[in-house]
Amino acid sequence: MRPNIVSEASVSTRLNQWWEGIPFVTSAVVAVCATIYLICLFIGYDSFAEICFLPSTVLSQFQVYRIYTSVLFHGSFLHVFFNMLALVPLGSELERIMGSVRLLYTMLLLALSNAGLHLLIAILVAYNPIYPYPDPMIQCSIGFSGILFSMIVMETNLSGVQSRSVFGLFNVPTKWYPWILLVVFQLLMTNVSLLGHLCGILSGFAYTYGLFNILIPGTNFFSGIENSSWLSTCVRRPKFILCTGGNPSGYIPTHTSPNTTSSGPPTTDLWNRLSSLMPQRDVSSQ
């Protein structure tokens, strides 16, 4: 009698299955950050002062591009590795709830709000009349961790659990989880941006409490983007999640409440006008 033979998938197969299970925008951010790091490594680029978020330069020279370049660049392999390792579960869960386009919009909004808060706090600390402390104005910050802290706040708000484990060592109340992580990272790691992480937490709470609702369009706006011809190739990919195809049980605040009809026609018309100005191309169906 022939013995039963159980074949196991190879490491490459498992990695491929794991990668294919990561939604579109989350995997795209991972790929972009990893690619940027590898390019910097191969060409020897380390002039991070040119692309980091530097409050003094943003304020004096209005280099607003630093708001987004600073989140895509990382200073070391461990920096990008652990940030992307944290992004995969956080981004995947939120993307399945919100949809791919909405998550991308949210990331851009969080990067902007983090930078705004960072700049505001740095100015207040540096120029306060009681005890001026100029260091925050000249600190150079890079990395995706500010947005990650915002996403941690959003995810804990959605989880519904009463406590969270900190690295499997001890449990803390869910509402304190982001703050405990802030303190732990600050104590255990060097060259960590306390202000960048703090602003990420504040932005996350502002989002979950609905303070950004006026800046977040309704579902019809995102549907208009998804239905545009220039995005059709991405939308057809299995990893892409439509904004109407998420998990309705995990509602995240948006400009409209989940029980009311979205004020969609104005935003949809606006998107249609914008898309009409873009070059159109014929896309064959697969």
mmCIF file of N, CA, C and O in Angstrom, residues 210-264:
data_model
loop_
_atom_site.group_PDB
_atom_site.id
_atom_site.type_symbol
_atom_site.label_atom_id
_atom_site.label_comp_id
_atom_site.label_asym_id
_atom_site.label_seq_id
_atom_site.Cartn_x
_atom_site.Cartn_y
_atom_site.Cartn_z
ATOM 1 N N GLY A 210 -14.820 62.662 14.050
ATOM 2 C CA GLY A 210 -15.575 63.352 13.016
ATOM 3 C C GLY A 210 -15.146 64.774 12.728
ATOM 4 O O GLY A 210 -15.856 65.495 12.029
ATOM 5 N N LEU A 211 -13.986 65.198 13.226
ATOM 6 C CA LEU A 211 -13.553 66.570 12.994
ATOM 7 C C LEU A 211 -13.130 66.809 11.545
ATOM 8 O O LEU A 211 -13.047 67.959 11.112
ATOM 9 N N PHE A 212 -12.848 65.731 10.815
ATOM 10 C CA PHE A 212 -12.456 65.861 9.411
ATOM 11 C C PHE A 212 -13.625 65.592 8.458
ATOM 12 O O PHE A 212 -13.422 65.540 7.245
ATOM 13 N N ASN A 213 -14.810 65.415 9.000
ATOM 14 C CA ASN A 213 -15.940 65.014 8.150
ATOM 15 C C ASN A 213 -16.183 65.978 6.999
ATOM 16 O O ASN A 213 -16.548 65.570 5.894
ATOM 17 N N ILE A 214 -16.005 67.272 7.252
ATOM 18 C CA ILE A 214 -16.256 68.259 6.208
ATOM 19 C C ILE A 214 -15.267 68.122 5.058
ATOM 20 O O ILE A 214 -15.521 68.579 3.935
ATOM 21 N N LEU A 215 -14.138 67.477 5.315
ATOM 22 C CA LEU A 215 -13.102 67.311 4.285
ATOM 23 C C LEU A 215 -13.222 65.990 3.538
ATOM 24 O O LEU A 215 -12.447 65.731 2.614
ATOM 25 N N ILE A 216 -14.174 65.152 3.947
ATOM 26 C CA ILE A 216 -14.298 63.821 3.357
ATOM 27 C C ILE A 216 -15.556 63.764 2.489
ATOM 28 O O ILE A 216 -16.670 63.916 2.996
ATOM 29 N N PRO A 217 -15.401 63.573 1.187
ATOM 30 C CA PRO A 217 -16.567 63.519 0.293
ATOM 31 C C PRO A 217 -17.425 62.291 0.567
ATOM 32 O O PRO A 217 -17.023 61.364 1.277
ATOM 33 N N GLY A 218 -18.615 62.305 -0.008
ATOM 34 C CA GLY A 218 -19.516 61.169 0.115
ATOM 35 C C GLY A 218 -19.115 60.011 -0.778
ATOM 36 O O GLY A 218 -18.167 60.104 -1.581
ATOM 37 N N THR A 219 -19.836 58.914 -0.656
ATOM 38 C CA THR A 219 -19.519 57.693 -1.398
ATOM 39 C C THR A 219 -19.568 57.909 -2.903
ATOM 40 O O THR A 219 -18.763 57.330 -3.645
ATOM 41 N N ASN A 220 -20.503 58.763 -3.381
ATOM 42 C CA ASN A 220 -20.633 58.977 -4.821
ATOM 43 C C ASN A 220 -19.379 59.592 -5.429
ATOM 44 O O ASN A 220 -19.064 59.357 -6.601
ATOM 45 N N PHE A 221 -18.656 60.381 -4.646
ATOM 46 C CA PHE A 221 -17.413 60.974 -5.147
ATOM 47 C C PHE A 221 -16.391 59.885 -5.432
ATOM 48 O O PHE A 221 -15.746 59.866 -6.483
ATOM 49 N N PHE A 222 -16.231 58.964 -4.471
ATOM 50 C CA PHE A 222 -15.266 57.885 -4.653
ATOM 51 C C PHE A 222 -15.728 56.920 -5.744
ATOM 52 O O PHE A 222 -14.910 56.391 -6.494
ATOM 53 N N SER A 223 -17.026 56.697 -5.838
ATOM 54 C CA SER A 223 -17.541 55.843 -6.913
ATOM 55 C C SER A 223 -17.269 56.459 -8.269
ATOM 56 O O SER A 223 -16.974 55.753 -9.239
ATOM 57 N N GLY A 224 -17.360 57.801 -8.353
ATOM 58 C CA GLY A 224 -17.059 58.477 -9.611
ATOM 59 C C GLY A 224 -15.611 58.275 -10.024
ATOM 60 O O GLY A 224 -15.314 58.085 -11.207
ATOM 61 N N ILE A 225 -14.715 58.280 -9.038
ATOM 62 C CA ILE A 225 -13.308 58.022 -9.337
ATOM 63 C C ILE A 225 -13.115 56.583 -9.798
ATOM 64 O O ILE A 225 -12.406 56.306 -10.772
ATOM 65 N N GLU A 226 -13.758 55.649 -9.102
ATOM 66 C CA GLU A 226 -13.621 54.230 -9.447
ATOM 67 C C GLU A 226 -14.164 53.926 -10.835
ATOM 68 O O GLU A 226 -13.678 53.020 -11.512
ATOM 69 N N ASN A 227 -15.167 54.687 -11.273
ATOM 70 C CA ASN A 227 -15.790 54.436 -12.578
ATOM 71 C C ASN A 227 -15.075 55.147 -13.716
ATOM 72 O O ASN A 227 -15.460 54.991 -14.877
ATOM 73 N N SER A 228 -14.043 55.936 -13.398
ATOM 74 C CA SER A 228 -13.324 56.645 -14.453
ATOM 75 C C SER A 228 -12.524 55.659 -15.305
ATOM 76 O O SER A 228 -12.024 54.648 -14.811
ATOM 77 N N SER A 229 -12.391 55.975 -16.582
ATOM 78 C CA SER A 229 -11.749 55.043 -17.510
ATOM 79 C C SER A 229 -10.263 54.873 -17.208
ATOM 80 O O SER A 229 -9.708 53.791 -17.390
ATOM 81 N N TRP A 230 -9.608 55.925 -16.736
ATOM 82 C CA TRP A 230 -8.160 55.842 -16.516
ATOM 83 C C TRP A 230 -7.811 54.989 -15.306
ATOM 84 O O TRP A 230 -6.665 54.608 -15.129
ATOM 85 N N LEU A 231 -8.807 54.659 -14.473
ATOM 86 C CA LEU A 231 -8.549 53.814 -13.318
ATOM 87 C C LEU A 231 -9.089 52.395 -13.522
ATOM 88 O O LEU A 231 -8.992 51.559 -12.635
ATOM 89 N N SER A 232 -9.649 52.149 -14.694
ATOM 90 C CA SER A 232 -10.325 50.870 -14.912
ATOM 91 C C SER A 232 -9.388 49.672 -14.788
ATOM 92 O O SER A 232 -9.789 48.610 -14.310
ATOM 93 N N THR A 233 -8.132 49.827 -15.212
ATOM 94 C CA THR A 233 -7.183 48.723 -15.100
ATOM 95 C C THR A 233 -6.962 48.332 -13.648
ATOM 96 O O THR A 233 -6.887 47.148 -13.311
ATOM 97 N N CYS A 234 -6.863 49.319 -12.757
ATOM 98 C CA CYS A 234 -6.680 49.039 -11.335
ATOM 99 C C CYS A 234 -7.934 48.435 -10.722
ATOM 100 O O CYS A 234 -7.858 47.499 -9.920
ATOM 101 N N VAL A 235 -9.088 48.975 -11.092
ATOM 102 C CA VAL A 235 -10.354 48.513 -10.510
ATOM 103 C C VAL A 235 -10.601 47.053 -10.835
ATOM 104 O O VAL A 235 -11.179 46.314 -10.022
ATOM 105 N N ARG A 236 -10.160 46.600 -12.004
ATOM 106 C CA ARG A 236 -10.401 45.213 -12.404
ATOM 107 C C ARG A 236 -9.513 44.217 -11.674
ATOM 108 O O ARG A 236 -9.754 43.009 -11.739
ATOM 109 N N ARG A 237 -8.512 44.703 -10.989
ATOM 110 C CA ARG A 237 -7.618 43.792 -10.278
ATOM 111 C C ARG A 237 -8.346 43.195 -9.074
ATOM 112 O O ARG A 237 -9.100 43.880 -8.381
ATOM 113 N N PRO A 238 -8.118 41.898 -8.792
ATOM 114 C CA PRO A 238 -8.827 41.242 -7.675
ATOM 115 C C PRO A 238 -8.550 41.891 -6.323
ATOM 116 O O PRO A 238 -9.384 41.830 -5.426
ATOM 117 N N LYS A 239 -7.379 42.525 -6.173
ATOM 118 C CA LYS A 239 -7.008 43.109 -4.888
ATOM 119 C C LYS A 239 -7.677 44.458 -4.640
ATOM 120 O O LYS A 239 -7.668 44.951 -3.513
ATOM 121 N N PHE A 240 -8.249 45.042 -5.679
ATOM 122 C CA PHE A 240 -8.879 46.352 -5.549
ATOM 123 C C PHE A 240 -10.250 46.198 -4.884
ATOM 124 O O PHE A 240 -11.042 45.339 -5.249
ATOM 125 N N ILE A 241 -10.519 47.051 -3.893
ATOM 126 C CA ILE A 241 -11.777 46.977 -3.150
ATOM 127 C C ILE A 241 -12.572 48.256 -3.393
ATOM 128 O O ILE A 241 -12.089 49.359 -3.113
ATOM 129 N N LEU A 242 -13.771 48.111 -3.925
ATOM 130 C CA LEU A 242 -14.623 49.268 -4.174
ATOM 131 C C LEU A 242 -15.088 49.877 -2.864
ATOM 132 O O LEU A 242 -15.226 49.186 -1.854
ATOM 133 N N CYS A 243 -15.351 51.179 -2.875
ATOM 134 C CA CYS A 243 -15.748 51.852 -1.642
ATOM 135 C C CYS A 243 -17.110 51.367 -1.163
ATOM 136 O O CYS A 243 -17.442 51.505 0.019
ATOM 137 N N THR A 244 -17.908 50.787 -2.054
ATOM 138 C CA THR A 244 -19.205 50.239 -1.653
ATOM 139 C C THR A 244 -19.125 48.760 -1.327
ATOM 140 O O THR A 244 -20.130 48.140 -0.995
ATOM 141 N N GLY A 245 -17.909 48.196 -1.426
ATOM 142 C CA GLY A 245 -17.775 46.758 -1.207
ATOM 143 C C GLY A 245 -17.102 46.392 0.079
ATOM 144 O O GLY A 245 -16.689 45.265 0.285
ATOM 145 N N GLY A 246 -16.973 47.365 0.992
ATOM 146 C CA GLY A 246 -16.328 47.091 2.260
ATOM 147 C C GLY A 246 -17.267 46.447 3.256
ATOM 148 O O GLY A 246 -18.396 46.073 2.951
ATOM 149 N N ASN A 247 -16.787 46.322 4.467
ATOM 150 C CA ASN A 247 -17.567 45.718 5.544
ATOM 151 C C ASN A 247 -18.418 46.784 6.214
ATOM 152 O O ASN A 247 -17.903 47.670 6.883
ATOM 153 N N PRO A 248 -19.743 46.760 6.073
ATOM 154 C CA PRO A 248 -20.579 47.813 6.632
ATOM 155 C C PRO A 248 -20.607 47.824 8.142
ATOM 156 O O PRO A 248 -21.019 48.806 8.746
ATOM 157 N N SER A 249 -20.198 46.743 8.810
ATOM 158 C CA SER A 249 -20.240 46.705 10.269
ATOM 159 C C SER A 249 -19.155 47.555 10.893
ATOM 160 O O SER A 249 -19.243 47.944 12.044
ATOM 161 N N GLY A 250 -18.107 47.841 10.158
ATOM 162 C CA GLY A 250 -17.016 48.643 10.693
ATOM 163 C C GLY A 250 -17.044 50.028 10.111
ATOM 164 O O GLY A 250 -16.230 50.363 9.272
ATOM 165 N N TYR A 251 -17.992 50.837 10.552
ATOM 166 C CA TYR A 251 -18.181 52.148 9.945
ATOM 167 C C TYR A 251 -17.170 53.152 10.481
ATOM 168 O O TYR A 251 -16.977 53.284 11.674
ATOM 169 N N ILE A 252 -16.523 53.847 9.574
ATOM 170 C CA ILE A 252 -15.603 54.907 9.933
ATOM 171 C C ILE A 252 -16.252 56.230 9.537
ATOM 172 O O ILE A 252 -16.840 56.332 8.470
ATOM 173 N N PRO A 253 -16.184 57.270 10.385
ATOM 174 C CA PRO A 253 -16.854 58.530 10.076
ATOM 175 C C PRO A 253 -16.465 59.079 8.719
ATOM 176 O O PRO A 253 -15.298 59.102 8.355
ATOM 177 N N THR A 254 -17.458 59.506 7.973
ATOM 178 C CA THR A 254 -17.226 60.202 6.719
ATOM 179 C C THR A 254 -18.121 61.425 6.697
ATOM 180 O O THR A 254 -18.774 61.741 7.677
ATOM 181 N N HIS A 255 -18.149 62.113 5.565
ATOM 182 C CA HIS A 255 -18.909 63.357 5.480
ATOM 183 C C HIS A 255 -20.400 63.122 5.675
ATOM 184 O O HIS A 255 -21.139 64.027 6.054
ATOM 185 N N THR A 256 -20.862 61.895 5.393
ATOM 186 C CA THR A 256 -22.268 61.568 5.607
ATOM 187 C C THR A 256 -22.373 60.412 6.568
ATOM 188 O O THR A 256 -21.477 59.587 6.670
ATOM 189 N N SER A 257 -23.473 60.333 7.277
ATOM 190 C CA SER A 257 -23.673 59.241 8.216
ATOM 191 C C SER A 257 -24.088 58.006 7.478
ATOM 192 O O SER A 257 -24.602 58.076 6.359
ATOM 193 N N PRO A 258 -23.940 56.795 8.078
ATOM 194 C CA PRO A 258 -24.246 55.568 7.355
ATOM 195 C C PRO A 258 -25.721 55.381 7.094
ATOM 196 O O PRO A 258 -26.099 54.561 6.290
ATOM 197 N N ASN A 259 -26.574 56.137 7.739
ATOM 198 C CA ASN A 259 -28.011 55.940 7.585
ATOM 199 C C ASN A 259 -28.654 57.014 6.732
ATOM 200 O O ASN A 259 -29.863 57.085 6.624
ATOM 201 N N THR A 260 -27.847 57.904 6.152
ATOM 202 C CA THR A 260 -28.396 58.959 5.327
ATOM 203 C C THR A 260 -27.835 58.856 3.934
ATOM 204 O O THR A 260 -26.780 58.293 3.695
ATOM 205 N N THR A 261 -28.569 59.434 2.993
ATOM 206 C CA THR A 261 -28.131 59.406 1.609
ATOM 207 C C THR A 261 -27.013 60.397 1.412
ATOM 208 O O THR A 261 -27.073 61.530 1.877
ATOM 209 N N SER A 262 -25.979 59.974 0.723
ATOM 210 C CA SER A 262 -24.829 60.838 0.488
ATOM 211 C C SER A 262 -25.212 62.025 -0.363
ATOM 212 O O SER A 262 -26.021 61.923 -1.285
ATOM 213 N N SER A 263 -24.597 63.177 -0.071
ATOM 214 C CA SER A 263 -24.797 64.345 -0.913
ATOM 215 C C SER A 263 -23.915 64.191 -2.136
ATOM 216 O O SER A 263 -22.961 64.936 -2.338
ATOM 217 N N GLY A 264 -24.251 63.161 -2.930
ATOM 218 C CA GLY A 264 -23.368 62.713 -3.986
ATOM 219 C C GLY A 264 -23.366 63.525 -5.249
ATOM 220 O O GLY A 264 -22.327 63.733 -5.829
#
